[in-house]
Coordinates of C-alpha atoms and ligand atoms in Angstrom, one line a residue:
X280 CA -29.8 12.3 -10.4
X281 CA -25.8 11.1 -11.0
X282 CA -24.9 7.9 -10.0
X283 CA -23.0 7.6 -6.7
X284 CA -19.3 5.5 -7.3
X285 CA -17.1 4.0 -5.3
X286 CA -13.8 3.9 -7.5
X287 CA -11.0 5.0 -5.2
X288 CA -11.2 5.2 -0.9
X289 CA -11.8 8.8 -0.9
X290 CA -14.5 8.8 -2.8
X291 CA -15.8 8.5 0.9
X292 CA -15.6 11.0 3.4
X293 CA -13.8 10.5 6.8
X294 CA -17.1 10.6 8.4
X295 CA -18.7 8.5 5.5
X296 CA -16.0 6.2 5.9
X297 CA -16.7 5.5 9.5
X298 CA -20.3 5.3 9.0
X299 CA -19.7 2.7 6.7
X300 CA -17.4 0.7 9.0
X301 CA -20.0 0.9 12.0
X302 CA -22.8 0.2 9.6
X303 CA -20.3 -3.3 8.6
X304 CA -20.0 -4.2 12.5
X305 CA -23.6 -4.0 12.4
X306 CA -24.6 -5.8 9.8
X307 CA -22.1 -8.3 10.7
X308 CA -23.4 -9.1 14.1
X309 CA -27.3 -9.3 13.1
X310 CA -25.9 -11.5 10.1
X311 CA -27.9 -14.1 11.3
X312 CA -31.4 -12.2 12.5
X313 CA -30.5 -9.4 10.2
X314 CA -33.9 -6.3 10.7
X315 CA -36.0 -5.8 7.9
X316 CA -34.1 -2.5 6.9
X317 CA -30.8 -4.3 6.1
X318 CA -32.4 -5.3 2.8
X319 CA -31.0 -2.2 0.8
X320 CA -31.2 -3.8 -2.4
X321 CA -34.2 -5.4 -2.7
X322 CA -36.0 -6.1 -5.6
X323 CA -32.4 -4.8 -7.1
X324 CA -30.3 -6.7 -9.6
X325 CA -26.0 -5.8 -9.2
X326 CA -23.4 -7.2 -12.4
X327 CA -20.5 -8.7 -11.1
X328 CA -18.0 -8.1 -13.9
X329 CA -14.8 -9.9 -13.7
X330 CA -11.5 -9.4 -15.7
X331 CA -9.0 -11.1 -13.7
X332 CA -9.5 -13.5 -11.5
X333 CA -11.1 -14.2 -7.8
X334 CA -12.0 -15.9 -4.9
X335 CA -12.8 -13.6 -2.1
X336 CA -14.3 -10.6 -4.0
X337 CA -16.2 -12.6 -6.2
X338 CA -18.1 -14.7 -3.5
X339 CA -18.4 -11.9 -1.2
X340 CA -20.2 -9.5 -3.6
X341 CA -22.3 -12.8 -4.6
X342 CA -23.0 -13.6 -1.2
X343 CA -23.5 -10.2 0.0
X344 CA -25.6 -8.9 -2.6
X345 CA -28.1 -11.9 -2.0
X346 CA -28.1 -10.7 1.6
X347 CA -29.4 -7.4 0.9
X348 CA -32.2 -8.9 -0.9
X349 CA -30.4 -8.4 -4.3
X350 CA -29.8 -10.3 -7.1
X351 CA -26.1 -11.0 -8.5
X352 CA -25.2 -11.4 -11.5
X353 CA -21.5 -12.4 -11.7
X354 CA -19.4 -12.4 -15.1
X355 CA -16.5 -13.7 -16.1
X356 CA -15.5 -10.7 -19.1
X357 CA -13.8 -13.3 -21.6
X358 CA -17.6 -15.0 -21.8
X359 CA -18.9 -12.0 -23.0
X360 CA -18.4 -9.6 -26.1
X361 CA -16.5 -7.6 -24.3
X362 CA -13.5 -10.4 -25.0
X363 CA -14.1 -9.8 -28.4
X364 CA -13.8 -6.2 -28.4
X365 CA -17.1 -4.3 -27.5
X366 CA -16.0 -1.3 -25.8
X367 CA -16.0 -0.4 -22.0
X368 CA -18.4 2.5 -22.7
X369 CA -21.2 0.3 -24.6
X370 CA -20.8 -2.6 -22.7
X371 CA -21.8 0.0 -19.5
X372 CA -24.5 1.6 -21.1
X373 CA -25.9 -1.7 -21.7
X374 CA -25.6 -3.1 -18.2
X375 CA -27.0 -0.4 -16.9
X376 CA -30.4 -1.1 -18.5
X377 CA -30.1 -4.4 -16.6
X378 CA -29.1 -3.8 -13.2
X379 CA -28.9 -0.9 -10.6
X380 CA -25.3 -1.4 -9.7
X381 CA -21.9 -2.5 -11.6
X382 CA -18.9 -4.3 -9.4
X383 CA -16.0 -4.3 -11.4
X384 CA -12.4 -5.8 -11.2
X385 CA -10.3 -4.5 -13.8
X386 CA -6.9 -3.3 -15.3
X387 CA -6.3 0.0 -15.5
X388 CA -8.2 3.0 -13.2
X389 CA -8.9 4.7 -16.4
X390 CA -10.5 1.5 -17.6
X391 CA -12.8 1.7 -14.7
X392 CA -13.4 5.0 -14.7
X393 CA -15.0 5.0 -18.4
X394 CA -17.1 2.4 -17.6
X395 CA -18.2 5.0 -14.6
X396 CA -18.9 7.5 -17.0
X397 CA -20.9 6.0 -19.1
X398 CA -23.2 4.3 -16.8
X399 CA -26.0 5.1 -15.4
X400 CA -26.1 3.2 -12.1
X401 CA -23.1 3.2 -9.3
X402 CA -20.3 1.7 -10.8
X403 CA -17.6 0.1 -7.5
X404 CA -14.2 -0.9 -7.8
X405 CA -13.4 -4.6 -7.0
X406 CA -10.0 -4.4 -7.7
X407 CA -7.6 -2.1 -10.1
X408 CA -4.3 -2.2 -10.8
X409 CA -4.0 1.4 -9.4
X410 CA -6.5 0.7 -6.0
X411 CA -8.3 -2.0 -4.2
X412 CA -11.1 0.1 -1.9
X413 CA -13.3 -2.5 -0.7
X414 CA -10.3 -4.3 0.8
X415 CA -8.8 -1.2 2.4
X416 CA -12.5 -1.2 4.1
X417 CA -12.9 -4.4 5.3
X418 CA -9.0 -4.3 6.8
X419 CA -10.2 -1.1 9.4
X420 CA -12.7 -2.6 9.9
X421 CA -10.7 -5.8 11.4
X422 CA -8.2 -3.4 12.7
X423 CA -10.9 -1.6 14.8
X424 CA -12.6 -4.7 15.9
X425 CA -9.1 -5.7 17.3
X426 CA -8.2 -2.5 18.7
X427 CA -11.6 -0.3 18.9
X428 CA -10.0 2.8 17.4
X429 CA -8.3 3.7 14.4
X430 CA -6.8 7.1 14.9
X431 CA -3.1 7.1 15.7
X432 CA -2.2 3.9 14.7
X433 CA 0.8 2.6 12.6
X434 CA 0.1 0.4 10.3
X435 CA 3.1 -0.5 8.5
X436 CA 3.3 -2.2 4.9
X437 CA 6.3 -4.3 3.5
X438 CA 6.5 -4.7 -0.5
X439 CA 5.4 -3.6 -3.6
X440 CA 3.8 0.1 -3.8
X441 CA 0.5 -2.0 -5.1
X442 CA -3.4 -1.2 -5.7
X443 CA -3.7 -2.6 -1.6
X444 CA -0.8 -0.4 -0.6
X445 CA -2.4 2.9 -2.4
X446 CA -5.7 2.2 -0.6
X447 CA -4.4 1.2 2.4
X448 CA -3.1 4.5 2.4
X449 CA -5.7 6.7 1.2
X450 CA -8.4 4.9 3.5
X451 CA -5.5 5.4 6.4
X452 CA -5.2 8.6 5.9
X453 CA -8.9 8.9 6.2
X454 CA -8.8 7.3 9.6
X455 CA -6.2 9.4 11.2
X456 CA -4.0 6.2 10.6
X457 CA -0.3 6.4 10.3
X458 CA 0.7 4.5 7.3
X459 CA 4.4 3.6 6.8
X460 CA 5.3 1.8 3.3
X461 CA 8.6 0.1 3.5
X462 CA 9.2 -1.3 -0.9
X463 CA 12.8 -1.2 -2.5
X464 CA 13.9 1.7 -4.8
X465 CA 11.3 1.7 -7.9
X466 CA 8.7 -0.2 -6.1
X467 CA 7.5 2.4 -4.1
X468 CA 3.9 3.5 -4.5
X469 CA 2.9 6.7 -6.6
X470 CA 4.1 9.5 -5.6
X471 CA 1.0 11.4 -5.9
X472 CA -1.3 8.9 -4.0
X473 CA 1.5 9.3 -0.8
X474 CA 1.3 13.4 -1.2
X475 CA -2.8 13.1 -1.0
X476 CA -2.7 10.7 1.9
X477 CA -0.8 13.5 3.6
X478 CA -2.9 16.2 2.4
X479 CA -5.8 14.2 3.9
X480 CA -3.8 14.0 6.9
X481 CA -3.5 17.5 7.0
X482 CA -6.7 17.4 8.6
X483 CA -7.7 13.9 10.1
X484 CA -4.0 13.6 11.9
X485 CA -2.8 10.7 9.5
X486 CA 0.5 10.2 7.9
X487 CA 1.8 8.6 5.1
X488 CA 5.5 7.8 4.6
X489 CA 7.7 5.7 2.3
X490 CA 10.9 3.9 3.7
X491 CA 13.3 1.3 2.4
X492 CA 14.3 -0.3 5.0
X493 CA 11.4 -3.1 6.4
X494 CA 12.7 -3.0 10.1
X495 CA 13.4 0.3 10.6
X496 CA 9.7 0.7 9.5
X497 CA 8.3 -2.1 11.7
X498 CA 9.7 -0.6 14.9
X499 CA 6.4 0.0 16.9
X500 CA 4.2 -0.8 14.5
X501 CA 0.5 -1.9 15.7
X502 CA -0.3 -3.4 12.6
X503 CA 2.4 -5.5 9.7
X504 CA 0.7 -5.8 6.5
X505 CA 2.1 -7.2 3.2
X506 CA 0.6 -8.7 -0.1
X507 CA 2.2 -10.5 -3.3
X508 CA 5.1 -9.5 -4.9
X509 CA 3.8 -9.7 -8.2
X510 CA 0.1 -8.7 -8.6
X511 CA -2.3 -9.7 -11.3
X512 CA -1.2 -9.3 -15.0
X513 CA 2.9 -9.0 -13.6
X514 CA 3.2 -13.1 -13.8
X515 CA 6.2 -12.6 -16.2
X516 CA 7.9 -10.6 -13.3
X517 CA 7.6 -13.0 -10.7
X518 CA 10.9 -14.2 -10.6
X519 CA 12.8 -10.8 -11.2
X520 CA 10.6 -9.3 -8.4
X521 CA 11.2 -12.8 -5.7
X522 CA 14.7 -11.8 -5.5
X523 CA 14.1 -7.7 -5.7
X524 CA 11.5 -8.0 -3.0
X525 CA 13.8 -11.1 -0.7
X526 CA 14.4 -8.4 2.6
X527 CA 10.7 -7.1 3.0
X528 CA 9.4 -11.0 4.0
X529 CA 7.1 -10.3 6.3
X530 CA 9.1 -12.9 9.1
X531 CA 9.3 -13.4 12.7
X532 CA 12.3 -10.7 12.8
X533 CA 9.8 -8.4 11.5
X534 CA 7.2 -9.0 14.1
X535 CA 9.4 -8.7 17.0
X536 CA 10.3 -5.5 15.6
X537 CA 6.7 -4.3 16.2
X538 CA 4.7 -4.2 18.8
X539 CA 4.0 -6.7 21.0
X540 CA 0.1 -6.8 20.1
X541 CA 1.2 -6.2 16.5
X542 CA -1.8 -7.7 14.1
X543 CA -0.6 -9.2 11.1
X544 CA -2.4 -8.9 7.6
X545 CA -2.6 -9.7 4.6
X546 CA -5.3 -9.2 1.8
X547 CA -4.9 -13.1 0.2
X548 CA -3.9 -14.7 -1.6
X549 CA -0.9 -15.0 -0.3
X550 CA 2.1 -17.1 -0.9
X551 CA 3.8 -18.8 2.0
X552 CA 7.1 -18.6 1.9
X553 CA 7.6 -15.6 -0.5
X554 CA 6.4 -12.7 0.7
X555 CA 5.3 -13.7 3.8
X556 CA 6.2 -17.0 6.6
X557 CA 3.7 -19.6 7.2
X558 CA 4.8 -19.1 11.1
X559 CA 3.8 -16.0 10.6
X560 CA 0.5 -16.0 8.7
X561 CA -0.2 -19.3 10.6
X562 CA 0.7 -17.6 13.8
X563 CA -1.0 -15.8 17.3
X564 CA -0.7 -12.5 15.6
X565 CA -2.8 -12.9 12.5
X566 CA -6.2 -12.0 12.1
X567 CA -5.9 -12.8 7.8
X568 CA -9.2 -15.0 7.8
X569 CA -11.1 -12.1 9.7
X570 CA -10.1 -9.8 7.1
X571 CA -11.7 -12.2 4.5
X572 CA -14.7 -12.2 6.5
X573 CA -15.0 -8.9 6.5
X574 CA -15.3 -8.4 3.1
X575 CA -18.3 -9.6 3.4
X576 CA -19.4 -6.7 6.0
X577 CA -18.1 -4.5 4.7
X578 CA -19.0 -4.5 0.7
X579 CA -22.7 -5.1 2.2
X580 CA -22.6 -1.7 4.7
X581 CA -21.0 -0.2 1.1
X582 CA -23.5 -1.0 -0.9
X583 CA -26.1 -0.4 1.2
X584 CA -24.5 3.2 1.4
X585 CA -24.5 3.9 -1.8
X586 CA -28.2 3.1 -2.1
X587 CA -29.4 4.5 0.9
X588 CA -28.2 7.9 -0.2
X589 CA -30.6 8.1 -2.8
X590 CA -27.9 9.0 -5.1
X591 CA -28.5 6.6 -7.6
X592 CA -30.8 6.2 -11.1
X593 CA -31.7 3.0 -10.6
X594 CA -31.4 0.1 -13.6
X595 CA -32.5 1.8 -17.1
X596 CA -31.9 4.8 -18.2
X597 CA -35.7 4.5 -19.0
X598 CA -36.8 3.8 -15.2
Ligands
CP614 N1 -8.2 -10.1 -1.5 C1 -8.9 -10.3 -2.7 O1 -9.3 -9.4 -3.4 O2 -9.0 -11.6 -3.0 P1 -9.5 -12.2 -4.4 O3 -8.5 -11.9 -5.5 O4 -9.6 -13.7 -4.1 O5 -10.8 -11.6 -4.7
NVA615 N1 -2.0 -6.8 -5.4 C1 -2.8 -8.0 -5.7 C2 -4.0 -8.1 -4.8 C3 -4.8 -9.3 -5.0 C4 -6.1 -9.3 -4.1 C5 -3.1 -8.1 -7.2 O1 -3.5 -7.1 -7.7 O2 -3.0 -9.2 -7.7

């Protein structure tokens, strides 16, 4: 039996997507008496390999895997050989004797996705440069718990064309989501991630669309999302991109462009100021801290999942 991965949103289903999101309000409201059946991973180790930093994703997996009756294992990558050069491909094929499950946050997609092919257990993206699925979950999942419903919805994005803003769109597009990405010219997102949000919303209803203009794409907009202007390992851009990126602040004008129920999001970190006002992340329409939270739900309904499915090899190529 193949390993089942989750390296980019649509390696879900629409369906499987929503089963996981109901599966996450579940788990999240029996947190505290959770049933006997919630322990998906029991008696099952997951690596927790980091190679940039984290707060949220790091002690969500930890805390989440622990949950399920797992055990993490989290790693900081320049601790290991792999900082001094053992290659993606052996340093999967060993962890994979370990543990039945390998939570990765890495550079490139193509980085992640050798380490998927060579291991033998589900491999799950925990940040790339090119997506960031888990968040994209636990956002619709805060979305719905605000709204109860997902299709037909706006959700619109100011900034960089990022890893959040491809999965927001992908995941959109899975939810019959309308998602509108507002980034100046040569920060839009891939061109080829916005055609397959529409192909997906060929059939689910969704839309995907790239603007320029941040109020123009606010107008109506249920949900205002934004994230950093310059993401992990583009440090030496950060002040070419604070004066690039200065009209898509995610500001008061910008909400009262939206709707009047409009939730504001953001993935976090964020930083006040820059790409976003405290008065606005600090404000009546934000529900930032319950997106946080949800990581929690919703990497646990993943994982769970991805286990449940029977899909998977299990630790050792030798088991
Ligand atoms: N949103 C998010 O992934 O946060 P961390 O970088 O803290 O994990
Ligand atoms: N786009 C950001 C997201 C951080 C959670 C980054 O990659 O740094």
């Amino acid at each position: 039996m193949t390993a089942r991965h989750f390296l980019l949103d649509t390696d879900l289903t629409s369906a499987e997507q929503a089963a996981v999101l109901d599966l996450a309000d579940a788990l999240k409201a029996r947190r505290r008496a959770p049933d006997p059946a919630d322990r998906a991973l029991a008696g099952r180790s997951v690596a927790l390999l980091f190679e940039k930093p984290s707060t949220r994703t790091r002690l969500s997996f930890d805390v989440g895997v622990a949950e399920l009756g797992g055990h993490p294992v989290v790693i900081d990558a320049a601790s290991t050989q792999l900082g001094r050069g053992e290659t993606i491909e052996d340093t999967a094929a060993v962890l994979s004797r370990y543990v039945d499950a390998i939570v990765v946050r890495t550079f490139a997609q193509d980085r992640l996705e050798r380490l998927a092919a060579a291991a033998s257990v589900p491999v799950v993206n925990a940040l790339s440069d090119h997506a960031h699925p888990c968040q994209a979950l636990a956002d619709l999942q805060t979305i719905r718990e605000r709204r109860g419903h997902l299709t037909g919805l706006t959700l619109t994005y100011l900034g960089d064309g990022n890893n959040v803003a491809h999965s927001l769109l992908l995941a959109g597009a899975l939810a019959g989501m309308r998602v509108h990405v507002a980034s100046p010219p040569g920060y839009e997102p891939f061109e080829q991630v916005v055609r397959h949000a529409n192909e997906i919303g060929a059939a689910t209803g969704g839309e995907a669309l790239v603007m320029h203009d941040a109020l123009e794409a606010a107008a109506g907009a249920d949900v205002l999302y934004t994230d950093v202007w310059a993401s992990m390992g583009q440090e030496g851009e950060s002040d070419s991109r604070s004066l690039v990126f200065q009209p898509y602040r995610l500001d008061e004008k910008v909400v009262e462009a939206a709707r009047p129920d409009v939730l504001v999001m953001h993935c976090l970190p964020a930083h006040r100021e820059l790409e976003i006002s405290s008065a606005v992340i600090d404000g009546p329409h934000s529900v930032v801290f319950d997106q946080a939270e949800n990581r929690l739900h919703a990497q646990k309904a993943l994982l769970s999942t991805l286990f449940a499915e029977g899909a998977v090899s299990g630790g050792g190529a030798s088991r």
